[in-house]
Amino acid sequence: MNNYVYHNPGKIIFGRGCEQSIGEEIARYAKRCLIVLGGPFIKENGLYDRVAASLEEAGVAYFDLENIVPNPRLAQVYEGIELCRQHEIGFVLAIGGGSAIDTAKSVAAGVRAEGDIWDYFGTFTKFLTDALPCGVLLTLPATGSESSNCAVLTNEATGLKRSLFSDHIIPRFAALNPELSCSLPPYQTACGSADILAHLMEAYFTATDHVDLTDRLLEAAMQTVIHYAPLALRYPHDYDVRAELYQAANITNNGMLMAGRLGDWGSHNIEHEISGIYDIAHGAGLAVVFPAWMRYVWRRKPERFVQFARRVFRVDYAPGQEEWAVEAGIARLEAFYRELGLPTRLAEAGIDGSRIQEMADNAMIGVEAVGMSFPLQAEDVRRILELAR
């Protein structure tokens, strides 16, 4: 187990009606707020009005940044930064899923950053020293961004999708009302569930030894997602089913399950090249990449992939059948994705192989390797994408 320091100051407000306390929470930090809205449904279903009433009661003025798109764009962040500076805004609130949250975090960082906020993405040479406080009202459990120190953006001018890491952008609070996800389209629920599972797997597939406690916590969380995601599609208005997914999503990215271990995140970086170019849902892209990545790297630490098959998907095997066990675990993972209606191959997502080399090359921009526990070079990335065709 590695040495570590764990610190996450984010406050979690969980349960029915928690959005009614938003104004009280924000008033502790500022009297002017930018609301980053993840989609028109937030105003159409009355959620926006409930939040606005809470803000007005608390004496907080608010301004809107609307229609944040999936795979959020740098241009919208620039727009939000300008609004904050123009109106002397002191707090940024995201209402939505990961795209709204990452936009809000990036805006909060950009207002106080030195120079162009994009210069902080995808590099480990420039670091934030401050950011506006931000908060979240979550409508889609998926990325865990509501409790993380990370934001992901796409630069539409270059097609590059990159990440920013800083404790300054951890949301001060996250309001999690599972009822808000009950009206999600099935495909969004499926993609969100795949995203939750992918974050857990990124932490699980580590080269760090002697991490049995967090192994077992991760295994329990993965089994929770595998059990409840299909139920959420079958019973979309079941509060308790949605609540399990909300909790699973929240703990994936708050740092607790990463304590003492080094995750990998290579699959995420590869997927960023796919969605950066083709603009597919992040969860769908991960369902394509992860099985191919596993097939390519498992021999580097076979005992971990065998353990995943045995403990998470309950694959029984005899001594000498380890390779079969790994493939059986991957096959069951793919079956789970298909049960959710997600693609497991690039072709199923409508993507041909014409830009595979470009994606492999782009993945290496600004980094020495893709992935931390199982580092990859451009040729490795290309072969993984070929396996995913």
Tab-separated table of C-alpha atoms in Angstrom:
chain	number	residue	atom	x	y	z
A	1	MET	CA	0.000	0.000	0.000
A	2	ASN	CA	1.229	3.473	-0.873
A	3	ASN	CA	1.492	6.432	1.495
A	4	TYR	CA	-1.368	8.876	1.028
A	5	VAL	CA	-3.059	12.025	2.268
A	6	TYR	CA	-6.842	12.000	1.954
A	7	HIS	CA	-8.758	15.273	2.105
A	8	ASN	CA	-12.158	15.992	0.586
A	9	PRO	CA	-14.035	18.977	2.047
A	10	GLY	CA	-17.131	18.509	-0.115
A	11	LYS	CA	-20.430	18.395	1.780
A	12	ILE	CA	-23.025	15.828	0.664
A	13	ILE	CA	-26.726	16.653	1.053
A	14	PHE	CA	-28.651	13.515	0.167
A	15	GLY	CA	-32.343	12.763	-0.244
A	16	ARG	CA	-35.753	13.914	-1.369
A	17	GLY	CA	-36.244	17.661	-1.624
A	18	CYS	CA	-32.633	18.538	-0.874
A	19	GLU	CA	-32.661	21.086	-3.695
A	20	GLN	CA	-34.743	23.327	-1.433
A	21	SER	CA	-31.658	24.087	0.679
A	22	ILE	CA	-29.555	25.325	-2.256
A	23	GLY	CA	-30.074	29.018	-1.507
A	24	GLU	CA	-29.084	28.626	2.134
A	25	GLU	CA	-25.913	26.787	1.142
A	26	ILE	CA	-24.825	29.343	-1.462
A	27	ALA	CA	-25.602	32.357	0.749
A	28	ARG	CA	-22.731	31.248	2.998
A	29	TYR	CA	-20.301	32.042	0.203
A	30	ALA	CA	-21.731	34.765	-2.018
A	31	LYS	CA	-24.703	36.934	-2.914
A	32	ARG	CA	-24.405	36.433	-6.682
A	33	CYS	CA	-24.474	33.065	-8.377
A	34	LEU	CA	-24.004	31.717	-11.896
A	35	ILE	CA	-26.265	28.730	-12.617
A	36	VAL	CA	-24.801	26.321	-15.189
A	37	LEU	CA	-27.723	24.394	-16.684
A	38	GLY	CA	-27.237	20.953	-18.172
A	39	GLY	CA	-30.270	20.987	-20.461
A	40	PRO	CA	-33.673	22.553	-21.181
A	41	PHE	CA	-35.450	19.847	-19.134
A	42	ILE	CA	-34.267	21.587	-15.958
A	43	LYS	CA	-36.534	24.525	-16.700
A	44	GLU	CA	-39.271	22.440	-18.275
A	45	ASN	CA	-39.815	20.118	-15.301
A	46	GLY	CA	-39.972	22.803	-12.610
A	47	LEU	CA	-36.600	22.060	-11.014
A	48	TYR	CA	-35.172	25.428	-12.005
A	49	ASP	CA	-38.127	27.241	-10.446
A	50	ARG	CA	-37.617	25.400	-7.139
A	51	VAL	CA	-33.944	26.322	-7.076
A	52	ALA	CA	-34.689	29.924	-8.064
A	53	ALA	CA	-37.223	30.214	-5.223
A	54	SER	CA	-34.626	28.921	-2.773
A	55	LEU	CA	-32.053	31.419	-4.016
A	56	GLU	CA	-34.485	34.319	-3.845
A	57	GLU	CA	-35.509	33.403	-0.302
A	58	ALA	CA	-31.833	33.424	0.686
A	59	GLY	CA	-31.219	36.776	-1.009
A	60	VAL	CA	-28.931	35.368	-3.719
A	61	ALA	CA	-29.085	36.953	-7.193
A	62	TYR	CA	-28.573	34.508	-10.073
A	63	PHE	CA	-27.590	34.478	-13.734
A	64	ASP	CA	-27.797	31.600	-16.216
A	65	LEU	CA	-25.396	29.784	-18.510
A	66	GLU	CA	-27.713	27.482	-20.447
A	67	ASN	CA	-27.718	24.482	-22.784
A	68	ILE	CA	-24.437	22.883	-21.780
A	69	VAL	CA	-23.781	20.094	-24.257
A	70	PRO	CA	-22.470	16.572	-23.570
A	71	ASN	CA	-18.678	16.440	-23.783
A	72	PRO	CA	-18.661	20.099	-22.635
A	73	ARG	CA	-16.944	22.696	-24.765
A	74	LEU	CA	-14.266	25.234	-23.995
A	75	ALA	CA	-16.245	28.006	-25.706
A	76	GLN	CA	-19.070	27.666	-23.162
A	77	VAL	CA	-16.534	27.933	-20.353
A	78	TYR	CA	-15.209	31.179	-21.812
A	79	GLU	CA	-18.784	32.468	-21.937
A	80	GLY	CA	-19.315	31.585	-18.292
A	81	ILE	CA	-16.057	33.227	-17.216
A	82	GLU	CA	-17.097	36.437	-18.946
A	83	LEU	CA	-20.522	36.379	-17.238
A	84	CYS	CA	-18.899	35.940	-13.831
A	85	ARG	CA	-16.524	38.836	-14.379
A	86	GLN	CA	-19.196	41.075	-15.872
A	87	HIS	CA	-21.641	40.573	-12.985
A	88	GLU	CA	-19.079	40.149	-10.181
A	89	ILE	CA	-20.373	36.658	-9.435
A	90	GLY	CA	-18.965	34.852	-6.411
A	91	PHE	CA	-20.332	31.317	-6.717
A	92	VAL	CA	-20.978	28.848	-9.546
A	93	LEU	CA	-23.782	26.276	-9.275
A	94	ALA	CA	-24.096	23.319	-11.658
A	95	ILE	CA	-27.524	21.762	-12.191
A	96	GLY	CA	-27.213	18.609	-14.262
A	97	GLY	CA	-24.755	15.781	-14.793
A	98	GLY	CA	-21.040	15.590	-15.429
A	99	SER	CA	-21.020	18.009	-18.353
A	100	ALA	CA	-22.693	20.803	-16.391
A	101	ILE	CA	-20.477	20.098	-13.381
A	102	ASP	CA	-17.235	20.097	-15.361
A	103	THR	CA	-18.269	23.314	-17.088
A	104	ALA	CA	-19.081	24.939	-13.740
A	105	LYS	CA	-15.767	23.833	-12.231
A	106	SER	CA	-13.871	25.130	-15.245
A	107	VAL	CA	-15.657	28.471	-15.099
A	108	ALA	CA	-14.960	28.741	-11.372
A	109	ALA	CA	-11.286	28.035	-12.043
A	110	GLY	CA	-11.055	30.287	-15.073
A	111	VAL	CA	-12.303	33.398	-13.304
A	112	ARG	CA	-9.269	33.422	-11.012
A	113	ALA	CA	-6.722	31.636	-13.201
A	114	GLU	CA	-3.670	33.409	-14.536
A	115	GLY	CA	-4.015	33.410	-18.321
A	116	ASP	CA	-6.100	31.047	-20.465
A	117	ILE	CA	-7.878	28.317	-18.497
A	118	TRP	CA	-7.225	25.821	-21.318
A	119	ASP	CA	-3.504	26.020	-20.530
A	120	TYR	CA	-4.249	24.151	-17.289
A	121	PHE	CA	-5.857	21.195	-19.083
A	122	GLY	CA	-3.865	18.137	-20.089
A	123	THR	CA	-0.611	19.402	-18.609
A	124	PHE	CA	1.103	18.937	-15.283
A	125	THR	CA	3.247	22.042	-15.580
A	126	LYS	CA	0.684	24.738	-14.719
A	127	PHE	CA	-1.422	24.566	-11.570
A	128	LEU	CA	-4.343	26.510	-10.145
A	129	THR	CA	-3.783	28.582	-7.027
A	130	ASP	CA	-7.417	29.636	-6.510
A	131	ALA	CA	-10.972	29.288	-7.873
A	132	LEU	CA	-14.441	30.571	-7.137
A	133	PRO	CA	-16.422	28.254	-4.854
A	134	CYS	CA	-18.816	25.993	-6.724
A	135	GLY	CA	-21.613	23.570	-5.880
A	136	VAL	CA	-23.741	20.920	-7.556
A	137	LEU	CA	-27.352	19.819	-7.830
A	138	LEU	CA	-27.010	16.423	-9.482
A	139	THR	CA	-29.566	15.100	-11.985
A	140	LEU	CA	-27.518	12.239	-13.506
A	141	PRO	CA	-25.345	9.888	-11.431
A	142	ALA	CA	-22.352	9.018	-13.589
A	143	THR	CA	-18.977	10.690	-13.358
A	144	GLY	CA	-18.775	11.383	-9.622
A	145	SER	CA	-17.612	14.868	-10.605
A	146	GLU	CA	-19.845	16.288	-7.866
A	147	SER	CA	-17.191	15.245	-5.323
A	148	SER	CA	-13.986	15.123	-7.365
A	149	ASN	CA	-11.010	17.397	-7.973
A	150	CYS	CA	-11.217	16.871	-11.740
A	151	ALA	CA	-12.907	18.521	-14.728
A	152	VAL	CA	-12.867	17.390	-18.375
A	153	LEU	CA	-13.330	19.678	-21.393
A	154	THR	CA	-13.219	19.418	-25.173
A	155	ASN	CA	-11.455	22.118	-27.146
A	156	GLU	CA	-13.651	22.254	-30.223
A	157	ALA	CA	-10.947	24.040	-32.222
A	158	THR	CA	-8.538	21.096	-31.929
A	159	GLY	CA	-10.851	18.168	-31.096
A	160	LEU	CA	-8.722	17.417	-28.030
A	161	LYS	CA	-10.476	16.342	-24.818
A	162	ARG	CA	-8.366	16.889	-21.712
A	163	SER	CA	-8.540	16.938	-17.900
A	164	LEU	CA	-7.797	19.470	-15.179
A	165	PHE	CA	-6.935	18.401	-11.630
A	166	SER	CA	-7.004	20.698	-8.605
A	167	ASP	CA	-8.370	20.558	-5.075
A	168	HIS	CA	-9.524	24.143	-5.613
A	169	ILE	CA	-12.383	22.892	-7.821
A	170	ILE	CA	-13.821	20.289	-5.428
A	171	PRO	CA	-17.461	21.434	-5.039
A	172	ARG	CA	-18.237	22.888	-1.625
A	173	PHE	CA	-21.465	20.911	-1.575
A	174	ALA	CA	-23.359	18.423	-3.701
A	175	ALA	CA	-27.126	18.046	-3.382
A	176	LEU	CA	-28.144	14.511	-4.387
A	177	ASN	CA	-31.870	13.864	-4.810
A	178	PRO	CA	-32.326	10.495	-6.579
A	179	GLU	CA	-35.857	11.519	-7.639
A	180	LEU	CA	-34.320	13.944	-10.124
A	181	SER	CA	-32.971	11.061	-12.231
A	182	CYS	CA	-36.252	9.151	-12.520
A	183	SER	CA	-37.253	10.879	-15.769
A	184	LEU	CA	-33.935	10.301	-17.528
A	185	PRO	CA	-34.080	8.587	-20.924
A	186	PRO	CA	-32.993	4.935	-20.640
A	187	TYR	CA	-29.864	5.496	-22.739
A	188	GLN	CA	-28.657	8.247	-20.407
A	189	THR	CA	-29.219	6.002	-17.411
A	190	ALA	CA	-27.262	3.245	-19.173
A	191	CYS	CA	-24.374	5.538	-20.122
A	192	GLY	CA	-24.243	6.974	-16.621
A	193	SER	CA	-24.109	3.497	-15.103
A	194	ALA	CA	-21.302	2.485	-17.455
A	195	ASP	CA	-19.412	5.598	-16.407
A	196	ILE	CA	-19.790	4.743	-12.715
A	197	LEU	CA	-18.516	1.221	-13.314
A	198	ALA	CA	-15.599	2.481	-15.411
A	199	HIS	CA	-14.415	4.802	-12.648
A	200	LEU	CA	-14.487	1.923	-10.189
A	201	MET	CA	-12.541	-0.284	-12.597
A	202	GLU	CA	-9.961	2.436	-13.232
A	203	ALA	CA	-9.241	2.419	-9.504
A	204	TYR	CA	-9.413	-1.371	-9.233
A	205	PHE	CA	-6.910	-2.227	-11.956
A	206	THR	CA	-3.813	-1.137	-10.098
A	207	ALA	CA	-0.239	-2.325	-9.956
A	208	THR	CA	-0.168	-1.529	-6.219
A	209	ASP	CA	-0.040	-4.577	-3.955
A	210	HIS	CA	-1.575	-5.110	-0.493
A	211	VAL	CA	-4.698	-3.008	-0.975
A	212	ASP	CA	-7.260	-5.613	0.017
A	213	LEU	CA	-9.581	-3.270	1.929
A	214	THR	CA	-10.080	-0.877	-0.990
A	215	ASP	CA	-10.204	-3.889	-3.352
A	216	ARG	CA	-13.213	-5.202	-1.469
A	217	LEU	CA	-14.868	-1.795	-1.217
A	218	LEU	CA	-14.472	-1.367	-4.966
A	219	GLU	CA	-15.809	-4.871	-5.620
A	220	ALA	CA	-18.897	-4.140	-3.525
A	221	ALA	CA	-19.494	-0.880	-5.389
A	222	MET	CA	-19.043	-2.587	-8.775
A	223	GLN	CA	-21.499	-5.324	-7.850
A	224	THR	CA	-23.965	-2.652	-6.730
A	225	VAL	CA	-23.831	-0.981	-10.150
A	226	ILE	CA	-24.077	-4.309	-12.002
A	227	HIS	CA	-27.142	-5.255	-9.948
A	228	TYR	CA	-29.008	-1.951	-9.907
A	229	ALA	CA	-28.350	-0.473	-13.361
A	230	PRO	CA	-30.626	-2.988	-15.158
A	231	LEU	CA	-33.246	-2.461	-12.444
A	232	ALA	CA	-33.146	1.289	-13.077
A	233	LEU	CA	-34.033	0.610	-16.708
A	234	ARG	CA	-36.798	-1.789	-15.722
A	235	TYR	CA	-38.216	0.318	-12.874
A	236	PRO	CA	-37.194	3.895	-13.718
A	237	HIS	CA	-39.275	5.521	-10.974
A	238	ASP	CA	-38.075	3.330	-8.113
A	239	TYR	CA	-36.465	5.778	-5.682
A	240	ASP	CA	-34.446	3.158	-3.823
A	241	VAL	CA	-32.922	1.777	-7.028
A	242	ARG	CA	-31.925	5.276	-8.125
A	243	ALA	CA	-30.539	6.020	-4.669
A	244	GLU	CA	-28.123	3.087	-4.894
A	245	LEU	CA	-26.739	4.408	-8.181
A	246	TYR	CA	-26.448	7.930	-6.760
A	247	GLN	CA	-24.391	6.668	-3.844
A	248	ALA	CA	-22.226	4.465	-6.045
A	249	ALA	CA	-21.488	7.346	-8.401
A	250	ASN	CA	-20.632	9.698	-5.578
A	251	ILE	CA	-17.988	7.501	-3.964
A	252	THR	CA	-16.260	6.584	-7.225
A	253	ASN	CA	-14.451	9.874	-7.587
A	254	ASN	CA	-14.171	11.437	-4.122
A	255	GLY	CA	-10.735	9.911	-3.540
A	256	MET	CA	-11.672	7.530	-0.742
A	257	LEU	CA	-11.489	4.372	-2.863
A	258	MET	CA	-8.161	5.482	-4.326
A	259	ALA	CA	-6.469	5.840	-0.938
A	260	GLY	CA	-3.159	3.987	-0.872
A	261	ARG	CA	-3.322	2.768	-4.451
A	262	LEU	CA	-2.459	4.017	-7.933
A	263	GLY	CA	-5.288	3.718	-10.437
A	264	ASP	CA	-4.778	3.515	-14.163
A	265	TRP	CA	-7.150	5.805	-16.147
A	266	GLY	CA	-5.711	4.705	-19.489
A	267	SER	CA	-9.127	3.600	-20.736
A	268	HIS	CA	-10.529	7.032	-19.935
A	269	ASN	CA	-7.737	8.755	-21.810
A	270	ILE	CA	-8.286	6.529	-24.846
A	271	GLU	CA	-12.040	7.141	-24.734
A	272	HIS	CA	-11.442	10.893	-24.608
A	273	GLU	CA	-9.942	10.651	-28.077
A	274	ILE	CA	-13.055	8.848	-29.345
A	275	SER	CA	-15.606	11.251	-27.883
A	276	GLY	CA	-13.399	14.263	-28.649
A	277	ILE	CA	-13.628	13.420	-32.367
A	278	TYR	CA	-16.956	11.609	-32.674
A	279	ASP	CA	-18.872	13.269	-29.808
A	280	ILE	CA	-20.395	10.019	-28.546
A	281	ALA	CA	-21.597	9.654	-24.955
A	282	HIS	CA	-18.656	9.091	-22.623
A	283	GLY	CA	-20.240	6.031	-20.980
A	284	ALA	CA	-20.880	4.434	-24.354
A	285	GLY	CA	-17.287	5.032	-25.384
A	286	LEU	CA	-16.033	3.442	-22.174
A	287	ALA	CA	-18.176	0.363	-22.824
A	288	VAL	CA	-16.284	-0.006	-26.103
A	289	VAL	CA	-12.788	0.695	-24.787
A	290	PHE	CA	-12.649	-1.105	-21.468
A	291	PRO	CA	-13.048	-4.716	-22.675
A	292	ALA	CA	-10.450	-4.153	-25.409
A	293	TRP	CA	-8.067	-2.544	-22.915
A	294	MET	CA	-8.473	-5.497	-20.551
A	295	ARG	CA	-7.754	-8.010	-23.307
A	296	TYR	CA	-4.594	-6.114	-24.202
A	297	VAL	CA	-3.021	-5.487	-20.764
A	298	TRP	CA	-4.169	-8.336	-18.507
A	299	ARG	CA	-0.962	-10.349	-18.850
A	300	ARG	CA	1.001	-7.538	-17.173
A	301	LYS	CA	-0.640	-8.412	-13.844
A	302	PRO	CA	-2.832	-11.478	-14.439
A	303	GLU	CA	-3.675	-12.093	-10.782
A	304	ARG	CA	-5.585	-8.809	-10.589
A	305	PHE	CA	-7.701	-9.564	-13.654
A	306	VAL	CA	-8.372	-13.094	-12.433
A	307	GLN	CA	-9.441	-11.648	-9.079
A	308	PHE	CA	-11.805	-9.256	-10.874
A	309	ALA	CA	-13.428	-12.144	-12.759
A	310	ARG	CA	-13.744	-14.252	-9.630
A	311	ARG	CA	-14.880	-11.675	-7.092
A	312	VAL	CA	-16.954	-9.301	-9.244
A	313	PHE	CA	-18.515	-11.639	-11.820
A	314	ARG	CA	-18.179	-14.861	-9.779
A	315	VAL	CA	-16.312	-16.777	-12.466
A	316	ASP	CA	-15.408	-20.272	-11.230
A	317	TYR	CA	-12.233	-21.788	-12.631
A	318	ALA	CA	-9.744	-24.552	-11.927
A	319	PRO	CA	-5.957	-24.133	-11.513
A	320	GLY	CA	-4.380	-23.562	-14.901
A	321	GLN	CA	-7.529	-21.921	-16.290
A	322	GLU	CA	-6.544	-18.349	-15.456
A	323	GLU	CA	-6.588	-17.131	-19.060
A	324	TRP	CA	-10.017	-18.645	-19.552
A	325	ALA	CA	-11.197	-16.971	-16.329
A	326	VAL	CA	-10.029	-13.547	-17.483
A	327	GLU	CA	-11.793	-13.923	-20.828
A	328	ALA	CA	-14.936	-15.160	-19.077
A	329	GLY	CA	-14.891	-12.070	-16.835
A	330	ILE	CA	-14.509	-9.783	-19.848
A	331	ALA	CA	-17.331	-11.604	-21.638
A	332	ARG	CA	-19.620	-11.078	-18.633
A	333	LEU	CA	-18.685	-7.408	-18.541
A	334	GLU	CA	-19.613	-7.110	-22.214
A	335	ALA	CA	-22.885	-8.941	-21.559
A	336	PHE	CA	-23.674	-6.381	-18.851
A	337	TYR	CA	-23.082	-3.531	-21.284
A	338	ARG	CA	-25.282	-5.191	-23.910
A	339	GLU	CA	-28.034	-5.696	-21.306
A	340	LEU	CA	-28.002	-1.924	-20.870
A	341	GLY	CA	-28.238	-1.407	-24.637
A	342	LEU	CA	-24.685	-0.067	-25.023
A	343	PRO	CA	-22.172	-0.777	-27.790
A	344	THR	CA	-19.118	-2.926	-27.109
A	345	ARG	CA	-17.412	-2.302	-30.457
A	346	LEU	CA	-16.582	0.856	-32.376
A	347	ALA	CA	-18.646	-0.363	-35.332
A	348	GLU	CA	-21.700	-0.718	-33.078
A	349	ALA	CA	-21.243	2.949	-32.145
A	350	GLY	CA	-21.138	3.897	-35.842
A	351	ILE	CA	-17.372	4.495	-35.852
A	352	ASP	CA	-15.126	3.031	-38.546
A	353	GLY	CA	-11.388	2.540	-38.249
A	354	SER	CA	-10.315	5.406	-40.474
A	355	ARG	CA	-9.039	7.642	-37.653
A	356	ILE	CA	-7.585	5.053	-35.272
A	357	GLN	CA	-3.988	6.109	-35.877
A	358	GLU	CA	-4.933	9.752	-35.388
A	359	MET	CA	-6.583	8.935	-32.060
A	360	ALA	CA	-3.560	6.909	-30.961
A	361	ASP	CA	-1.219	9.767	-31.822
A	362	ASN	CA	-3.433	12.372	-30.154
A	363	ALA	CA	-3.545	10.339	-26.949
A	364	MET	CA	0.213	10.905	-26.549
A	365	ILE	CA	0.076	14.700	-26.818
A	366	GLY	CA	1.530	16.213	-23.661
A	367	VAL	CA	2.161	12.881	-21.900
A	368	GLU	CA	4.949	10.307	-21.752
A	369	ALA	CA	2.479	7.419	-21.474
A	370	VAL	CA	-1.256	6.748	-21.467
A	371	GLY	CA	-2.290	5.146	-18.182
A	372	MET	CA	-0.461	5.038	-14.854
A	373	SER	CA	-0.466	1.452	-13.609
A	374	PHE	CA	-0.236	-0.072	-17.093
A	375	PRO	CA	1.485	2.646	-19.183
A	376	LEU	CA	0.861	2.580	-22.923
A	377	GLN	CA	2.504	4.122	-25.962
A	378	ALA	CA	0.850	5.160	-29.226
A	379	GLU	CA	1.276	1.714	-30.769
A	380	ASP	CA	-0.393	0.121	-27.739
A	381	VAL	CA	-3.317	2.542	-28.000
A	382	ARG	CA	-3.646	1.785	-31.703
A	383	ARG	CA	-3.765	-1.948	-31.032
A	384	ILE	CA	-6.397	-1.508	-28.319
A	385	LEU	CA	-8.568	0.526	-30.681
A	386	GLU	CA	-8.105	-2.154	-33.343
A	387	LEU	CA	-9.278	-4.765	-30.802
A	388	ALA	CA	-12.302	-2.542	-30.169
A	389	ARG	CA	-13.347	-2.396	-33.841
